[in-house]
mmCIF file of C-alpha atoms in Angstrom:
data_model
loop_
_atom_site.group_PDB
_atom_site.id
_atom_site.type_symbol
_atom_site.label_atom_id
_atom_site.label_comp_id
_atom_site.label_asym_id
_atom_site.label_seq_id
_atom_site.Cartn_x
_atom_site.Cartn_y
_atom_site.Cartn_z
ATOM 1 C CA MET A 18 77.650 -113.198 21.416
ATOM 2 C CA SER A 19 77.581 -117.011 22.739
ATOM 3 C CA ILE A 20 80.923 -119.003 23.398
ATOM 4 C CA VAL A 21 81.186 -120.381 19.870
ATOM 5 C CA GLU A 22 80.644 -117.249 18.293
ATOM 6 C CA ARG A 23 83.380 -116.077 21.057
ATOM 7 C CA LYS A 24 85.640 -118.663 20.102
ATOM 8 C CA GLN A 25 85.437 -118.018 16.155
ATOM 9 C CA ARG A 26 86.006 -114.666 16.505
ATOM 10 C CA GLN A 27 89.405 -115.611 18.555
ATOM 11 C CA LYS A 28 90.607 -118.425 16.208
ATOM 12 C CA GLU A 29 90.188 -115.575 13.309
ATOM 13 C CA SER A 30 91.827 -113.260 14.877
ATOM 14 C CA LEU A 31 94.716 -115.134 15.971
ATOM 15 C CA ARG A 32 94.777 -116.479 12.157
ATOM 16 C CA GLN A 33 95.251 -113.196 11.004
ATOM 17 C CA LYS A 34 98.158 -112.242 13.820
ATOM 18 C CA ILE A 35 100.183 -114.943 12.432
ATOM 19 C CA LEU A 36 99.446 -113.286 8.867
ATOM 20 C CA ASP A 37 100.727 -110.222 9.666
ATOM 21 C CA ALA A 38 103.289 -111.237 11.535
ATOM 22 C CA ALA A 39 104.714 -113.413 8.612
ATOM 23 C CA ARG A 40 103.914 -110.653 5.988
ATOM 24 C CA GLU A 41 106.290 -108.240 8.437
ATOM 25 C CA ILE A 42 109.219 -111.138 8.334
ATOM 26 C CA LEU A 43 108.959 -111.465 5.188
ATOM 27 C CA LEU A 44 109.547 -108.232 3.342
ATOM 28 C CA ALA A 45 111.654 -106.741 6.120
ATOM 29 C CA ASN A 46 114.070 -110.298 5.935
ATOM 30 C CA GLY A 47 112.960 -112.157 2.917
ATOM 31 C CA TYR A 48 111.559 -115.638 2.339
ATOM 32 C CA ALA A 49 114.460 -117.190 3.852
ATOM 33 C CA HIS A 50 114.083 -115.437 7.061
ATOM 34 C CA LEU A 51 110.635 -116.792 7.503
ATOM 35 C CA SER A 52 109.703 -119.852 10.022
ATOM 36 C CA MET A 53 107.054 -120.903 11.900
ATOM 37 C CA ARG A 54 109.518 -120.625 15.023
ATOM 38 C CA ARG A 55 109.758 -116.779 13.893
ATOM 39 C CA ILE A 56 106.434 -116.206 13.505
ATOM 40 C CA ALA A 57 105.411 -117.943 16.735
ATOM 41 C CA GLU A 58 108.259 -115.539 18.991
ATOM 42 C CA GLN A 59 106.495 -112.209 17.327
ATOM 43 C CA ILE A 60 103.669 -113.113 18.120
ATOM 44 C CA GLU A 61 104.289 -114.848 21.358
ATOM 45 C CA TYR A 62 102.294 -118.230 20.959
ATOM 46 C CA SER A 63 104.002 -121.692 20.538
ATOM 47 C CA PRO A 64 104.953 -122.917 16.774
ATOM 48 C CA THR A 65 102.815 -125.657 17.581
ATOM 49 C CA THR A 66 100.221 -122.931 17.825
ATOM 50 C CA ILE A 67 100.802 -121.849 14.101
ATOM 51 C CA TYR A 68 100.745 -125.453 13.094
ATOM 52 C CA HIS A 69 96.633 -125.698 13.733
ATOM 53 C CA TYR A 70 96.241 -122.970 11.116
ATOM 54 C CA PHE A 71 98.511 -123.440 8.690
ATOM 55 C CA ILE A 72 100.339 -126.273 6.844
ATOM 56 C CA ASN A 73 104.164 -124.797 6.595
ATOM 57 C CA LYS A 74 105.260 -121.576 5.673
ATOM 58 C CA GLU A 75 104.469 -122.206 1.978
ATOM 59 C CA ASP A 76 100.756 -122.457 3.008
ATOM 60 C CA ILE A 77 101.097 -119.097 4.978
ATOM 61 C CA LEU A 78 102.632 -117.306 1.737
ATOM 62 C CA HIS A 79 99.670 -118.801 -0.404
ATOM 63 C CA HIS A 80 97.276 -117.881 1.973
ATOM 64 C CA LEU A 81 98.984 -114.510 2.344
ATOM 65 C CA CYS A 82 98.803 -114.086 -1.387
ATOM 66 C CA VAL A 83 95.026 -115.013 -1.372
ATOM 67 C CA GLU A 84 94.380 -112.305 1.510
ATOM 68 C CA ALA A 85 95.966 -109.474 -0.543
ATOM 69 C CA LEU A 86 93.914 -110.734 -3.594
ATOM 70 C CA GLU A 87 90.613 -111.089 -2.286
ATOM 71 C CA ARG A 88 90.894 -107.001 -0.768
ATOM 72 C CA GLN A 89 92.240 -105.911 -4.012
ATOM 73 C CA PHE A 90 89.169 -107.018 -6.410
ATOM 74 C CA VAL A 91 86.716 -106.546 -3.637
ATOM 75 C CA SER A 92 88.114 -102.744 -3.946
ATOM 76 C CA ILE A 93 88.319 -103.026 -7.925
ATOM 77 C CA SER A 94 84.797 -104.583 -8.574
ATOM 78 C CA ALA A 95 82.974 -101.414 -6.527
ATOM 79 C CA ALA A 96 84.963 -99.173 -8.166
ATOM 80 C CA GLY A 97 83.752 -98.973 -11.300
ATOM 81 C CA SER A 98 79.776 -100.117 -10.736
ATOM 82 C CA SER A 99 78.303 -96.522 -10.764
ATOM 83 C CA GLU A 100 79.581 -95.494 -14.078
ATOM 84 C CA GLN A 101 77.668 -95.515 -16.991
ATOM 85 C CA SER A 102 80.698 -95.374 -19.972
ATOM 86 C CA THR A 103 82.637 -98.292 -20.683
ATOM 87 C CA PHE A 104 85.321 -96.046 -20.922
ATOM 88 C CA LEU A 105 85.206 -94.368 -17.413
ATOM 89 C CA ARG A 106 84.265 -97.527 -15.578
ATOM 90 C CA LEU A 107 88.021 -99.016 -16.946
ATOM 91 C CA ARG A 108 89.518 -96.055 -16.126
ATOM 92 C CA THR A 109 87.806 -95.699 -12.531
ATOM 93 C CA SER A 110 88.650 -99.171 -11.921
ATOM 94 C CA ILE A 111 92.574 -98.978 -12.729
ATOM 95 C CA ARG A 112 92.718 -95.831 -11.061
ATOM 96 C CA ALA A 113 91.096 -98.212 -7.921
ATOM 97 C CA TYR A 114 94.119 -100.502 -8.657
ATOM 98 C CA VAL A 115 97.201 -97.749 -8.016
ATOM 99 C CA ASP A 116 94.836 -96.577 -5.071
ATOM 100 C CA PHE A 117 95.057 -100.204 -3.480
ATOM 101 C CA GLY A 118 98.520 -100.635 -4.230
ATOM 102 C CA LEU A 119 99.373 -97.024 -2.458
ATOM 103 C CA SER A 120 97.187 -97.766 0.598
ATOM 104 C CA GLU A 121 98.282 -101.194 1.128
ATOM 105 C CA PRO A 122 101.606 -101.177 0.271
ATOM 106 C CA ASP A 123 102.717 -104.125 2.347
ATOM 107 C CA ARG A 124 99.626 -106.494 0.285
ATOM 108 C CA TYR A 125 100.956 -105.114 -3.250
ATOM 109 C CA LYS A 126 104.441 -105.608 -2.465
ATOM 110 C CA ILE A 127 103.424 -109.387 -1.409
ATOM 111 C CA ILE A 128 101.340 -109.850 -4.687
ATOM 112 C CA TYR A 129 103.961 -108.448 -7.437
ATOM 113 C CA MET A 130 106.771 -107.482 -5.891
ATOM 114 C CA ALA A 131 108.418 -109.676 -3.677
ATOM 115 C CA ASP A 132 109.775 -112.712 -4.883
ATOM 116 C CA ILE A 133 108.237 -115.923 -4.244
ATOM 117 C CA SER A 134 107.326 -117.150 -7.722
ATOM 118 C CA GLN A 135 109.381 -120.602 -6.884
ATOM 119 C CA TYR A 136 107.243 -121.276 -3.679
ATOM 120 C CA VAL A 137 103.948 -120.037 -4.922
ATOM 121 C CA SER A 138 102.334 -121.387 -7.874
ATOM 122 C CA MET A 139 101.004 -118.887 -10.268
ATOM 123 C CA THR A 140 98.525 -121.930 -11.473
ATOM 124 C CA SER A 141 96.952 -122.400 -7.663
ATOM 125 C CA ILE A 142 96.668 -118.588 -7.286
ATOM 126 C CA LEU A 143 94.909 -118.402 -10.608
ATOM 127 C CA GLU A 144 92.739 -120.916 -10.332
ATOM 128 C CA GLU A 145 89.053 -120.783 -11.593
ATOM 129 C CA GLY A 146 87.160 -118.901 -8.986
ATOM 130 C CA SER A 147 89.730 -117.366 -7.113
ATOM 131 C CA ALA A 148 90.347 -113.662 -6.134
ATOM 132 C CA ALA A 149 93.062 -113.229 -8.838
ATOM 133 C CA ASN A 150 90.903 -115.143 -11.477
ATOM 134 C CA LYS A 151 88.106 -113.343 -10.699
ATOM 135 C CA LEU A 152 90.137 -110.036 -10.895
ATOM 136 C CA CYS A 153 91.553 -110.634 -14.324
ATOM 137 C CA LYS A 154 88.674 -111.301 -15.696
ATOM 138 C CA LEU A 155 86.994 -108.295 -14.431
ATOM 139 C CA MET A 156 89.908 -106.214 -16.086
ATOM 140 C CA ARG A 157 89.665 -108.143 -19.451
ATOM 141 C CA ASN A 158 86.273 -108.155 -19.806
ATOM 142 C CA LEU A 159 86.387 -104.529 -19.051
ATOM 143 C CA VAL A 160 89.220 -103.755 -21.725
ATOM 144 C CA LYS A 161 87.360 -106.203 -23.965
ATOM 145 C CA ASP A 162 83.942 -103.774 -23.831
ATOM 146 C CA VAL A 163 86.160 -100.890 -24.356
ATOM 147 C CA LEU A 164 87.606 -101.900 -27.337
ATOM 148 C CA PHE A 165 84.498 -103.207 -28.809
ATOM 149 C CA GLU A 166 82.546 -100.485 -28.520
ATOM 150 C CA SER A 167 85.127 -98.197 -29.816
ATOM 151 C CA GLU A 168 85.467 -100.868 -33.025
ATOM 152 C CA SER A 169 89.530 -101.452 -32.176
ATOM 153 C CA THR A 170 91.285 -104.180 -33.651
ATOM 154 C CA LEU A 171 94.327 -104.042 -31.028
ATOM 155 C CA ASP A 172 94.243 -107.802 -29.247
ATOM 156 C CA PRO A 173 92.414 -107.303 -25.968
ATOM 157 C CA GLU A 174 94.804 -109.676 -24.033
ATOM 158 C CA THR A 175 97.962 -107.650 -25.482
ATOM 159 C CA VAL A 176 96.134 -104.078 -24.832
ATOM 160 C CA PHE A 177 94.983 -105.975 -20.924
ATOM 161 C CA GLN A 178 99.046 -107.034 -19.846
ATOM 162 C CA THR A 179 100.207 -103.299 -21.424
ATOM 163 C CA ILE A 180 97.742 -101.545 -19.226
ATOM 164 C CA TRP A 181 98.802 -103.695 -16.258
ATOM 165 C CA ALA A 182 102.341 -103.688 -17.161
ATOM 166 C CA HIS A 183 102.249 -99.326 -17.140
ATOM 167 C CA ILE A 184 100.368 -99.028 -14.053
ATOM 168 C CA HIS A 185 102.186 -101.988 -11.836
ATOM 169 C CA GLY A 186 105.029 -99.371 -13.172
ATOM 170 C CA ILE A 187 103.346 -96.487 -11.846
ATOM 171 C CA VAL A 188 102.747 -97.938 -8.097
ATOM 172 C CA ALA A 189 105.803 -99.909 -7.928
ATOM 173 C CA LEU A 190 107.780 -96.508 -8.845
ATOM 174 C CA LEU A 191 105.943 -94.626 -5.827
ATOM 175 C CA ILE A 192 106.152 -97.415 -3.308
ATOM 176 C CA GLY A 193 110.016 -98.163 -3.824
ATOM 177 C CA ARG A 194 111.455 -94.886 -4.624
ATOM 178 C CA PRO A 195 109.335 -91.963 -2.651
ATOM 179 C CA ASP A 196 112.739 -90.211 -2.173
ATOM 180 C CA PHE A 197 112.876 -89.439 -6.167
ATOM 181 C CA PRO A 198 111.376 -85.855 -6.789
ATOM 182 C CA TRP A 199 108.517 -86.870 -8.426
ATOM 183 C CA VAL A 200 105.918 -84.074 -9.357
ATOM 184 C CA GLU A 201 102.636 -83.517 -7.417
ATOM 185 C CA ARG A 202 101.428 -87.468 -6.401
ATOM 186 C CA GLU A 203 97.712 -86.893 -8.234
ATOM 187 C CA ARG A 204 99.058 -84.940 -11.773
ATOM 188 C CA LEU A 205 101.493 -87.799 -11.725
ATOM 189 C CA ILE A 206 98.807 -90.592 -11.276
ATOM 190 C CA GLU A 207 96.269 -89.331 -13.524
ATOM 191 C CA THR A 208 98.596 -88.281 -16.228
ATOM 192 C CA GLY A 209 99.887 -91.928 -16.203
ATOM 193 C CA LEU A 210 96.187 -92.979 -16.613
ATOM 194 C CA ASP A 211 95.572 -90.654 -19.292
ATOM 195 C CA LEU A 212 98.890 -92.236 -21.345
ATOM 196 C CA SER A 213 97.873 -95.430 -20.454
ATOM 197 C CA LEU A 214 94.541 -95.348 -21.920
ATOM 198 C CA ALA A 215 94.800 -93.102 -25.002
ATOM 199 C CA GLY A 216 93.422 -94.122 -28.084
ATOM 200 C CA LEU A 217 91.244 -96.943 -26.411
ATOM 201 C CA ALA A 218 87.911 -94.431 -27.077
ATOM 202 C CA ARG A 219 88.987 -93.696 -30.522
ATOM 203 C CA LYS A 220 87.141 -95.532 -33.325
ATOM 204 C CA GLY A 221 89.291 -97.368 -35.426
ATOM 205 C CA ASN A 222 92.290 -98.033 -33.436
ATOM 206 C CA GLU A 223 95.290 -99.720 -35.182
#
């Protein structure tokens, strides 16, 4: 490994440490307690060092969202690629959404559960070519394909948002209320997916 490559790897490692520390502080204490000083204390660097990587804490928060969405997009886009039918591609992709949230709850909470809307612009997160934009397009297209194939008259955008709201509810409850006496997790998730997608594969949906 060359000196340049080693330095680049060290920079990337430190950048990730900053993001990891910021995520931990944000989820434990809220946005009001997130500061460059607190992050610096946690990773044992000076606040000045952090400014070499991020403009301010809003910039850090934006990159936390982008990082999580990029990981989620990679996970979901790969999930349904081997399925033959449009319906199974949609179902497998939705299951991947659930699995991502449960396997990476801290990242999921940053994107979908933390109250950060006043600090992070949804417009910037959803800009053309972004991970969030690509993820929404992927899921919308999967829904459209299933509805077209089943000759459904349902509105694709309404179906997309309804399915998203339903599966988010499953993920959020399992993350946020682990002490509730849930039925066996796999059965709960699979039944939830069946109910979310009930009727989409039938012809002539009204």
